[in-house]
mmCIF file of C-alpha atoms in Angstrom:
data_model
loop_
_atom_site.group_PDB
_atom_site.id
_atom_site.type_symbol
_atom_site.label_atom_id
_atom_site.label_comp_id
_atom_site.label_asym_id
_atom_site.label_seq_id
_atom_site.Cartn_x
_atom_site.Cartn_y
_atom_site.Cartn_z
ATOM 1 C CA ASP S 1 14.432 34.282 -35.174
ATOM 2 C CA THR S 2 12.437 31.311 -34.042
ATOM 3 C CA ALA S 3 15.294 30.038 -31.984
ATOM 4 C CA LEU S 4 15.709 33.765 -30.320
ATOM 5 C CA LEU S 5 11.538 33.543 -30.106
ATOM 6 C CA LEU S 6 11.128 29.775 -28.909
ATOM 7 C CA ALA S 7 14.146 30.874 -25.572
ATOM 8 C CA ARG S 8 12.508 34.256 -24.598
ATOM 9 C CA THR S 9 8.896 32.673 -24.803
ATOM 10 C CA ARG S 10 9.931 29.645 -22.559
ATOM 11 C CA GLN S 11 11.049 32.588 -20.043
ATOM 12 C CA LEU S 12 8.356 34.142 -19.937
ATOM 13 C CA ASP S 13 5.822 33.383 -16.646
ATOM 14 C CA GLY S 14 2.213 32.664 -18.134
ATOM 15 C CA SER S 15 0.565 36.307 -16.872
ATOM 16 C CA ARG S 16 2.917 37.328 -20.519
ATOM 17 C CA VAL S 17 1.736 34.512 -22.434
ATOM 18 C CA ALA S 18 -2.290 33.864 -23.907
ATOM 19 C CA GLU S 19 -3.036 30.351 -25.688
ATOM 20 C CA TRP S 20 -6.249 28.874 -27.303
ATOM 21 C CA GLU S 21 -6.890 26.527 -29.040
ATOM 22 C CA LEU S 22 -9.700 27.062 -32.022
ATOM 23 C CA PRO S 23 -11.861 24.255 -34.131
ATOM 24 C CA ALA S 24 -11.636 25.801 -37.861
ATOM 25 C CA GLU S 25 -14.928 27.351 -38.892
ATOM 26 C CA ALA S 26 -16.201 30.594 -39.379
ATOM 27 C CA VAL S 27 -17.437 31.034 -35.982
ATOM 28 C CA THR S 28 -13.626 31.488 -35.076
ATOM 29 C CA VAL S 29 -13.089 34.069 -36.294
ATOM 30 C CA GLY S 30 -15.441 36.117 -33.666
ATOM 31 C CA ARG S 31 -14.696 34.881 -30.430
ATOM 32 C CA ALA S 32 -10.486 34.763 -32.060
ATOM 33 C CA ARG S 33 -10.877 38.331 -31.561
ATOM 34 C CA GLU S 34 -12.909 38.770 -28.663
ATOM 35 C CA LEU S 35 -10.323 36.489 -27.005
ATOM 36 C CA ALA S 36 -7.810 38.643 -28.483
ATOM 37 C CA THR S 37 -9.475 41.786 -27.231
ATOM 38 C CA GLY S 38 -10.222 40.703 -23.854
ATOM 39 C CA ARG S 39 -6.850 40.109 -23.300
ATOM 40 C CA LEU S 40 -5.440 42.915 -24.209
ATOM 41 C CA ALA S 41 -7.588 45.342 -22.125
ATOM 42 C CA ALA S 42 -6.437 42.453 -19.663
ATOM 43 C CA TRP S 43 -3.257 43.499 -20.079
ATOM 44 C CA GLY S 44 -3.596 47.206 -20.423
ATOM 45 C CA LEU S 45 -2.778 47.315 -23.820
ATOM 46 C CA GLU S 46 -5.994 48.340 -25.232
ATOM 47 C CA GLU S 47 -4.759 50.859 -27.280
ATOM 48 C CA LEU S 48 -3.137 48.083 -29.943
ATOM 49 C CA SER S 49 -6.734 46.854 -29.883
ATOM 50 C CA PHE S 50 -7.665 47.729 -33.786
ATOM 51 C CA ALA S 51 -5.054 46.919 -35.064
ATOM 52 C CA THR S 52 -4.260 43.276 -32.984
ATOM 53 C CA GLU S 53 -8.552 42.447 -34.154
ATOM 54 C CA LEU S 54 -7.320 43.044 -37.661
ATOM 55 C CA VAL S 55 -4.397 41.193 -37.457
ATOM 56 C CA VAL S 56 -5.988 37.786 -36.338
ATOM 57 C CA SER S 57 -8.985 38.146 -37.622
ATOM 58 C CA GLU S 58 -6.876 38.354 -40.716
ATOM 59 C CA LEU S 59 -4.881 35.014 -39.864
ATOM 60 C CA VAL S 60 -7.645 33.396 -38.560
ATOM 61 C CA THR S 61 -9.840 33.881 -41.441
ATOM 62 C CA ASN S 62 -7.082 32.708 -43.632
ATOM 63 C CA ALA S 63 -5.987 29.634 -41.213
ATOM 64 C CA VAL S 64 -10.006 28.035 -40.950
ATOM 65 C CA ARG S 65 -9.956 28.617 -45.600
ATOM 66 C CA TYR S 66 -6.838 27.028 -46.378
ATOM 67 C CA GLY S 67 -4.475 25.552 -43.232
ATOM 68 C CA GLY S 68 -6.967 22.834 -41.157
ATOM 69 C CA GLY S 69 -8.007 22.630 -37.750
ATOM 70 C CA PRO S 70 -7.528 22.764 -34.710
ATOM 71 C CA LEU S 71 -6.101 25.892 -34.886
ATOM 72 C CA ARG S 72 -3.636 27.666 -32.392
ATOM 73 C CA LEU S 73 -3.717 31.572 -31.412
ATOM 74 C CA ARG S 74 -0.984 32.966 -29.167
ATOM 75 C CA LEU S 75 -0.401 36.119 -27.825
ATOM 76 C CA ILE S 76 2.893 36.816 -26.060
ATOM 77 C CA ARG S 77 3.873 40.408 -24.169
ATOM 78 C CA ASP S 78 7.135 40.292 -23.759
ATOM 79 C CA ARG S 79 8.910 43.376 -26.086
ATOM 80 C CA THR S 80 6.858 43.343 -28.082
ATOM 81 C CA LEU S 81 3.181 42.202 -28.496
ATOM 82 C CA LEU S 82 3.725 38.761 -30.488
ATOM 83 C CA CYS S 83 0.742 37.409 -32.110
ATOM 84 C CA GLU S 84 0.980 34.164 -33.264
ATOM 85 C CA VAL S 85 -1.924 31.508 -35.563
ATOM 86 C CA ALA S 86 -1.235 27.440 -35.940
ATOM 87 C CA ASP S 87 -3.005 25.426 -37.992
ATOM 88 C CA THR S 88 -2.182 22.362 -39.542
ATOM 89 C CA GLY S 89 -1.283 23.424 -43.309
ATOM 90 C CA HIS S 90 1.650 23.908 -44.915
ATOM 91 C CA THR S 91 1.022 26.108 -47.941
ATOM 92 C CA SER S 92 3.041 28.728 -47.830
ATOM 93 C CA PRO S 93 1.233 32.287 -47.485
ATOM 94 C CA HIS S 94 2.078 34.792 -49.779
ATOM 95 C CA LEU S 95 1.180 38.933 -50.374
ATOM 96 C CA ARG S 96 -0.935 39.508 -52.944
ATOM 97 C CA HIS S 97 -1.403 42.466 -55.603
ATOM 98 C CA SER S 98 -4.707 42.680 -56.050
ATOM 99 C CA ALA S 99 -6.423 43.970 -59.224
ATOM 100 C CA GLU S 100 -8.449 46.915 -58.210
ATOM 101 C CA ASP S 101 -11.725 45.409 -59.232
ATOM 102 C CA ASP S 102 -10.701 41.354 -56.721
ATOM 103 C CA GLU S 103 -13.009 41.443 -53.448
ATOM 104 C CA GLY S 104 -10.331 39.893 -52.029
ATOM 105 C CA GLY S 105 -6.588 38.576 -51.775
ATOM 106 C CA ARG S 106 -5.574 41.596 -49.722
ATOM 107 C CA GLY S 107 -5.632 40.761 -45.947
ATOM 108 C CA LEU S 108 -1.906 39.713 -45.651
ATOM 109 C CA PHE S 109 -0.497 42.736 -46.868
ATOM 110 C CA ILE S 110 -2.730 44.391 -44.505
ATOM 111 C CA VAL S 111 -1.159 42.673 -41.678
ATOM 112 C CA ALA S 112 2.159 43.474 -43.047
ATOM 113 C CA GLN S 113 1.394 47.377 -42.954
ATOM 114 C CA LEU S 114 -0.013 46.870 -39.435
ATOM 115 C CA VAL S 115 3.132 45.305 -38.129
ATOM 116 C CA GLN S 116 6.638 45.810 -37.101
ATOM 117 C CA ARG S 117 7.708 41.975 -38.694
ATOM 118 C CA TRP S 118 5.785 38.584 -39.898
ATOM 119 C CA GLY S 119 6.709 35.310 -40.878
ATOM 120 C CA THR S 120 6.108 31.965 -41.086
ATOM 121 C CA ARG S 121 7.740 28.659 -38.808
ATOM 122 C CA TYR S 122 6.894 24.939 -39.990
ATOM 123 C CA THR S 123 6.642 22.272 -38.319
ATOM 124 C CA PRO S 124 6.194 18.548 -38.981
ATOM 125 C CA ALA S 125 2.847 19.463 -37.694
ATOM 126 C CA GLY S 126 1.915 22.626 -39.755
ATOM 127 C CA LYS S 127 2.592 25.555 -39.777
ATOM 128 C CA THR S 128 2.417 28.812 -37.905
ATOM 129 C CA ILE S 129 2.200 32.323 -39.016
ATOM 130 C CA TRP S 130 4.055 34.879 -36.656
ATOM 131 C CA THR S 131 3.290 39.154 -35.961
ATOM 132 C CA GLU S 132 5.327 41.322 -34.084
ATOM 133 C CA GLN S 133 3.929 44.554 -32.859
ATOM 134 C CA ALA S 134 5.659 47.440 -31.303
ATOM 135 C CA PHE S 135 4.337 48.718 -27.737
ATOM 136 C CA PRO S 136 3.223 52.280 -27.456
ATOM 137 C CA PRO S 137 6.146 54.059 -25.828
ATOM 138 C CA ALA S 138 4.136 54.691 -22.190
ATOM 139 C CA GLU S 139 3.296 50.979 -22.619
ATOM 140 C CA PHE S 140 6.954 48.808 -22.241
ATOM 141 C CA GLY S 141 7.344 47.324 -20.360
#
């Protein structure tokens, strides 16, 4: 999957890839949501905004909390919408089954419910958490 993703990304023109470097600070989460929503609007993919905002919010929050910075947010409009958040951490993300009274720990579980696929790529510089969402049928292209 990783090799295929990298090969596909290299073949895309710049209008299909949006990338931002962001500081690992709490205020970055809101900024990342704004950037993602703005790019989806520019691409005519407003229908994906709600789910993508949640995905970006959870992944960037986890990167700020557990990963370290600077962070990189990347959206790729290919056959699907790919969202990547890279940080300098090497800890593995995992789905947690939170107790009813837990105040946190559900973020990655929520992300997994909103996307078709998700995973992690490791590099010497850290890790990238990626997600893949299908386009609404009328929006494919």
